[in-house]
Short mmCIF file of C-alpha atoms and ligand atoms in Angstrom, two decimals:
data_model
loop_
_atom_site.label_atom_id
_atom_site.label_comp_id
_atom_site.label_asym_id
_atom_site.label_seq_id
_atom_site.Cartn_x
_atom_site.Cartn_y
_atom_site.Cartn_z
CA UNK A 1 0.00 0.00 0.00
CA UNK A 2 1.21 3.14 -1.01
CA UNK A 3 1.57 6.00 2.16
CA UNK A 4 -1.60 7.50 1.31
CA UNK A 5 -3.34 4.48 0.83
CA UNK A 6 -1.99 3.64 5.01
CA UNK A 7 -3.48 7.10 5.69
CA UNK A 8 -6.38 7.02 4.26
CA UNK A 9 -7.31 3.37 5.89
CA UNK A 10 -6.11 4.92 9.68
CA UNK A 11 -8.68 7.82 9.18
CA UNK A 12 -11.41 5.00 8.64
CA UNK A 13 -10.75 3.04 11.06
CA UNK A 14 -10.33 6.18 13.83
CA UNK A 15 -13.22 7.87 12.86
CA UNK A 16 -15.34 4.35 12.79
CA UNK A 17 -13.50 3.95 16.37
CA UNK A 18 -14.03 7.18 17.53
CA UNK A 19 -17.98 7.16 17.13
CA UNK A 20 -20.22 9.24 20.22
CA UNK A 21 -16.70 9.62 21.73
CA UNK A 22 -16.54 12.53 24.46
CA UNK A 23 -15.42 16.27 22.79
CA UNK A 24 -12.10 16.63 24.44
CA UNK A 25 -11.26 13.14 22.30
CA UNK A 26 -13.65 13.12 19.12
CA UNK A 27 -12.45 12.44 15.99
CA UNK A 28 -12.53 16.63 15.60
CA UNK A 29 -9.30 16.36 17.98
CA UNK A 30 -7.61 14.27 16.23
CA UNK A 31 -8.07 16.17 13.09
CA UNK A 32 -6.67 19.16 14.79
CA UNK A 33 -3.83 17.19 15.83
CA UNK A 34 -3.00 15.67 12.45
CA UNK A 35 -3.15 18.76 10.95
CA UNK A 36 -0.81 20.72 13.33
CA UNK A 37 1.60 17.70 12.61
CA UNK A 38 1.42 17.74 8.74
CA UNK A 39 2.22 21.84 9.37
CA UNK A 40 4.86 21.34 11.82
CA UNK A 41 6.65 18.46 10.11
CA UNK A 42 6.87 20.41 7.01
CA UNK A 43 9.66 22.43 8.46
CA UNK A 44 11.51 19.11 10.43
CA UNK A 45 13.59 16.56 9.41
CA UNK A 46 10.73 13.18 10.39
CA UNK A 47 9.28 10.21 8.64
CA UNK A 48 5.99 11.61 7.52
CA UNK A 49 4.39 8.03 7.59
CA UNK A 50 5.45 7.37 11.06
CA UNK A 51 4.13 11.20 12.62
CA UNK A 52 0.73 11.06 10.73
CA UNK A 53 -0.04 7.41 12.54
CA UNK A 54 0.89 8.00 15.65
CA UNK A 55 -1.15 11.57 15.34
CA UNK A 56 -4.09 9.61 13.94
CA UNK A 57 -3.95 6.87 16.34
CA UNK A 58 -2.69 8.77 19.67
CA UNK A 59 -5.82 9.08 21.21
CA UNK A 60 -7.29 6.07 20.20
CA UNK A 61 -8.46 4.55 23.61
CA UNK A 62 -8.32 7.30 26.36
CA UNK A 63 -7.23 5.04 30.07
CA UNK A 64 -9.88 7.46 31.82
CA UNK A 65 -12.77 5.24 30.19
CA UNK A 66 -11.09 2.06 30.49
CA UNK A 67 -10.69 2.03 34.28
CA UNK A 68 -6.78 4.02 34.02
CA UNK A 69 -5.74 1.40 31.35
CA UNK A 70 -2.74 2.89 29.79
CA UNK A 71 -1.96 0.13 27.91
CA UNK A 72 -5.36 -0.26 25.45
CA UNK A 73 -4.43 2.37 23.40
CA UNK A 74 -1.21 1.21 22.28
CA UNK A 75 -2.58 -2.04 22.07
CA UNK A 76 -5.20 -1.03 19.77
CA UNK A 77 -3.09 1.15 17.39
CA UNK A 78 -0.69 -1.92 17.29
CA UNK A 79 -3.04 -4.38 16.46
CA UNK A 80 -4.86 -2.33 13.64
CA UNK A 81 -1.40 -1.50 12.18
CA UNK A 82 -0.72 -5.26 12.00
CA UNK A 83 -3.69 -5.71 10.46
CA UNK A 84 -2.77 -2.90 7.49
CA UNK A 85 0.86 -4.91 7.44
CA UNK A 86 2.29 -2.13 8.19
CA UNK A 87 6.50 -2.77 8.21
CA UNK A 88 7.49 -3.92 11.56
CA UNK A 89 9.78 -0.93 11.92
CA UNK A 90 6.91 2.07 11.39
CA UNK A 91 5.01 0.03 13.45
CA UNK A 92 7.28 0.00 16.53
CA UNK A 93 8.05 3.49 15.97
CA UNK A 94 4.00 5.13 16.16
CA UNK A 95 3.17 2.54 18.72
CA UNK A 96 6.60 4.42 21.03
CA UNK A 97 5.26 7.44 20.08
CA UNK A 98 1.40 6.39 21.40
CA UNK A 99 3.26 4.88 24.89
CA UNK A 100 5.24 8.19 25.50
CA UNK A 101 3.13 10.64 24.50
CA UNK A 102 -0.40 11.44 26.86
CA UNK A 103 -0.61 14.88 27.87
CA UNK A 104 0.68 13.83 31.31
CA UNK A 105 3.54 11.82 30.85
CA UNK A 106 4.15 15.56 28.60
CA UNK A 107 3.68 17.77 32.30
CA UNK A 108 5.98 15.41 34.09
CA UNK A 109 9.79 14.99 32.92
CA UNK A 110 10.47 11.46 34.95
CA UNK A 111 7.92 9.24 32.99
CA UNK A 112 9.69 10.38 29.66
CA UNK A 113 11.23 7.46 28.75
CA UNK A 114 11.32 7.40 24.88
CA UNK A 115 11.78 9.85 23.22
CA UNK A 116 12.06 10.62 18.94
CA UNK A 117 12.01 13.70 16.47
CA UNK A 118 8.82 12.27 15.69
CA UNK A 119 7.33 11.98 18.72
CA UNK A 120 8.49 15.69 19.88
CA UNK A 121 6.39 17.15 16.40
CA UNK A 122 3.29 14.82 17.37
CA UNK A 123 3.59 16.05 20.83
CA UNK A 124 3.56 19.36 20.02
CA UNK A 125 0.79 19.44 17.64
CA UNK A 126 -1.51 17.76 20.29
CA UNK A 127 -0.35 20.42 23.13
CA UNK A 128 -1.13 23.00 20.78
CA UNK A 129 -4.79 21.85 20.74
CA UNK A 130 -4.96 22.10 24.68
CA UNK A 131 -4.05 26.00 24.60
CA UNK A 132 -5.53 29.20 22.11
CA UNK A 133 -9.20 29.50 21.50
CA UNK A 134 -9.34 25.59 21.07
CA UNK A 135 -7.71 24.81 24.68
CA UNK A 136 -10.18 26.79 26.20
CA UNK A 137 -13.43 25.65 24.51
CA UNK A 138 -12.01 21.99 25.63
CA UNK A 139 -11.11 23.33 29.17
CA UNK A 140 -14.82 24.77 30.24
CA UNK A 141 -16.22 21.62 27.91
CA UNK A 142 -14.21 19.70 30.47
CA UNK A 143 -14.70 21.80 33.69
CA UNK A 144 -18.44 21.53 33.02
CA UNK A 145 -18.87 18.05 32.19
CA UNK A 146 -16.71 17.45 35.68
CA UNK A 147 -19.34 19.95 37.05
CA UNK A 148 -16.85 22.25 38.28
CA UNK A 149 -16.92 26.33 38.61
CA UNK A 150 -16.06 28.82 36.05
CA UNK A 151 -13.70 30.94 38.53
CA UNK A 152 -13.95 31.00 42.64
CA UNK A 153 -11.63 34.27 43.52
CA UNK A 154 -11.10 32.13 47.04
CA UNK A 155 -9.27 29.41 45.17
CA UNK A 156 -5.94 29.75 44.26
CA UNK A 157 -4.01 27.73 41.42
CA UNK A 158 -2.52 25.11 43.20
CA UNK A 159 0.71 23.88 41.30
CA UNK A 160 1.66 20.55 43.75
CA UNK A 161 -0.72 18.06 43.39
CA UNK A 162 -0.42 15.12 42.43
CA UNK A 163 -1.74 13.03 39.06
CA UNK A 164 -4.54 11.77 41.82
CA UNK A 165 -5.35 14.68 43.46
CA UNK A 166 -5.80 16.75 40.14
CA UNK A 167 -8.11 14.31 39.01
CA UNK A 168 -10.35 14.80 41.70
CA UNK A 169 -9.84 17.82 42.42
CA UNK A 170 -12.79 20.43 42.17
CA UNK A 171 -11.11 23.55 41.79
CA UNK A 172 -12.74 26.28 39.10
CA UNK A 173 -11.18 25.69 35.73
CA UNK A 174 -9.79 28.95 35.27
CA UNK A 175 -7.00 27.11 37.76
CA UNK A 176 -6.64 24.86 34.83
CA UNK A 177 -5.15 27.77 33.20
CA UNK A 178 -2.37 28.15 35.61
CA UNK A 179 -1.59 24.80 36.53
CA UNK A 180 -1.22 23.51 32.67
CA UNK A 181 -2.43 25.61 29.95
CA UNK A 182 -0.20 28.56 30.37
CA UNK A 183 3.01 25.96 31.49
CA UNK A 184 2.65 24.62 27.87
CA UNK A 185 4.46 26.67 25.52
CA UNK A 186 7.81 26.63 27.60
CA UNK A 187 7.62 22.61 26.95
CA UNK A 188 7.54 22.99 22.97
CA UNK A 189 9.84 20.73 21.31
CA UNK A 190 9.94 21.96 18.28
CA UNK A 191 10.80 25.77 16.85
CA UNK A 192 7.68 25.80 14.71
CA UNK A 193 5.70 24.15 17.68
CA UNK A 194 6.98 27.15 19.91
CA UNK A 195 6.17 29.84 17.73
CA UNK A 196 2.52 28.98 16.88
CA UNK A 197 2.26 27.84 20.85
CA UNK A 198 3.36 31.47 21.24
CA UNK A 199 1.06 33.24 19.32
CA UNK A 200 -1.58 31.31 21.57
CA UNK A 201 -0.45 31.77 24.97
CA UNK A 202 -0.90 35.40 24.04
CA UNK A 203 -4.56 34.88 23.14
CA UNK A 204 -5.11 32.99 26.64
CA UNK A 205 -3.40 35.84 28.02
CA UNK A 206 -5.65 38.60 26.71
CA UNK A 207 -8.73 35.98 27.33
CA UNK A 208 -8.28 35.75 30.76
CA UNK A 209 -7.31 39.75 31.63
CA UNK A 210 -11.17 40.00 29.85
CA UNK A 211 -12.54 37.32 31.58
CA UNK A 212 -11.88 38.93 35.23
CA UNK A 213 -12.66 42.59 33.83
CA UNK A 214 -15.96 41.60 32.79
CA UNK A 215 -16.07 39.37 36.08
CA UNK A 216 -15.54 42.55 38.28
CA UNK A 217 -17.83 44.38 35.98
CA UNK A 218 -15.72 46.62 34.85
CA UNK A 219 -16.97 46.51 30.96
P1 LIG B 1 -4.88 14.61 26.73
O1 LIG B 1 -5.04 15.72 25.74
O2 LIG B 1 -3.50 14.10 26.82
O3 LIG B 1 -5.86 13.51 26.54
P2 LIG B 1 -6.41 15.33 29.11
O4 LIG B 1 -7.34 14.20 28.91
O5 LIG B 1 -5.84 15.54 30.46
O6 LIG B 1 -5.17 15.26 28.14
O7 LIG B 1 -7.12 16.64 28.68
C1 LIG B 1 -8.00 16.76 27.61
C2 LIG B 1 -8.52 18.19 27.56
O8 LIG B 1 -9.21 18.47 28.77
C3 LIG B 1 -7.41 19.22 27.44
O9 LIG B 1 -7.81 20.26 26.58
C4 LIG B 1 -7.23 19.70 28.85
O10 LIG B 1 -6.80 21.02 28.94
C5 LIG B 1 -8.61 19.56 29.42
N1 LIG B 1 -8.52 19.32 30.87
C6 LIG B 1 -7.88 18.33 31.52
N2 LIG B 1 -7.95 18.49 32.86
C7 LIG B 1 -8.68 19.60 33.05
C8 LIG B 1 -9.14 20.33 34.20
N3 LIG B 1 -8.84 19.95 35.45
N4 LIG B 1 -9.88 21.44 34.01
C9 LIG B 1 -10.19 21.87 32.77
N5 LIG B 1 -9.79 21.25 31.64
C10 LIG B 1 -9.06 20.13 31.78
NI1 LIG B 2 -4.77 14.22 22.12
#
C-alpha cells in the first residue's frame, strides 16, 4: 500500500472507532492534531508516515474510560497496524510514540522514557490543541462536564498536586489555566511548535485579563 493508501485506511478506522466519543477526544481532535503535525513536520527533518499514525492513532483509547488502562491504546493502534501490514519498523516506531506521548507523561519529565524527532512534532501538535481558542473551549467543555466552577476568587491555582489529586480535584477551571495551559508553551519541542504555541499563549493571556474585567464588571 502506497503511504496515502496507510493514511487514508487509519482515518477509517479512527473515525469508525471514535464514534459518540466525548469532545475533548472526538475524531474533531484528532483532526486538529493531524493537521498541526502535517504543518509542523513540514519544516523538520521526520518520517511523515510514522508522525501522521501516531497523530491519527494517539488518542485512540483514552485510560480514563477504560478504568486508568494505559496500555489499550497502544494495544489497539498496534493491532490495527498489524492488520494494514504495516512494516514492523513504522510500526514499533508510532506505537513508542502512542506509549510516551499522553498529555501527562508531557507535564511530568520522569515518565519520559522514549523519546524521537517524531514523537516531539506529534507532541507538540496535540499540546497545541490544549491552549488558544481551542484549549479553552475543551477546558470549560471539560470543567463543566466534571461539574466544576467557572472561577472562585477564594481558590488559588494550586501547582503541587499530584496526578490523583488533580483528578479529583474540584477547583474552578480557570485554575486549569495556571496549573497547565499557560506551562505549555515553555515545553515545545519543536521551533515551529513554539512559535505557533506562542502566538496562543498570548490569546489565553488577553482571554483571561477579559474574563476577570468583565467578572468585576468593569466593561
Ligand atoms: P490529553 O489531551 O492528553 O488527553 P487530558 O485528557 O488531560 O489530556 O485533557 C484533555 C482536555 O481536557 C485538554 O484540553 C485539557 O486542557 C482539558 N482538561 C484536563 N484536565 C482539566 C481540568 N482539570 N480542568 C479543565 N480542563 C481540563
Ligand atoms: Ni490528544
Amino acid at each position: 500500500m502506497t503511504t496515502t493508501e496507510l493514511v487514508e485506511k487509519t482515518i477509517h478506522f479512527v473515525k469508525k472507532t471514535l464514534k459518540g466519543a466525548e469532545g475533548g477526544h472526538d475524531w474533531f481532535h484528532i483532526e486538529r492534531v493531524f493537521n498541526n503535525t502535517l504543518l509542523i513536520a513540514k519544516e523538520e527533518r521526520v518520517n511523515i508516515l510514522v508522525v501522521s499514525l501516531a497523530a491519527l492513532l494517539h488518542d485512540i483509547a483514552d485510560p480514563k474510560f477504560h478504568k486508568g488502562d494505559e496500555s489499550i491504546g497502544p494495544r489497539m493502534a498496534k493491532d490495527f497496524l498489524n492488520s494494514i501490514q504495516i512494516d514492523a519498523e513504522t510500526c514499533k516506531n508510532v506505537v513508542l510514540i502512542i506509549e510516551n506521548m499522553s498529555f501527562k507523561n508531557s507535564l511530568e519529565e520522569t515518565s519520559k522514557s522514549f523519546t524521537s524527532k517524531e514523537l516531539q512534532v506529534v507532541q507538540d501538535a496535540d499540546r497545541l490543541d490544549a491552549i488558544g481558542a481551542i484549549g479553552i473551549a475543551r477546558a470549560f467543555n471539560y470543567g463543566g462536564f466534571k461539574n466544576r466552577s467557572l472561577y472562585d476568587p477564594e481558590i488559588s491555582p494550586n501547582l503541587d498536586m499530584s496526578k490523583e489529586e488533580y483528578k479529583n480535584s474540584s477547583a474552578p477551571t480557570i485554575n486549569h489555566f495556571y496549573e497547565k495551559l499557560l506551562l505549555l508553551k515553555d515545553k515545545m519541542n519543536t521551533a515551529t511548535g513554539r512559535k505557533i504555541a506562542e502566538e496562543r499563549h498570548q490569546y489565553m493571556l488577553g482571554y483571561l485579563e477579559q474574563f476577570y474585567g468583565e467578572w468585576k464588571g468593569e466593561r
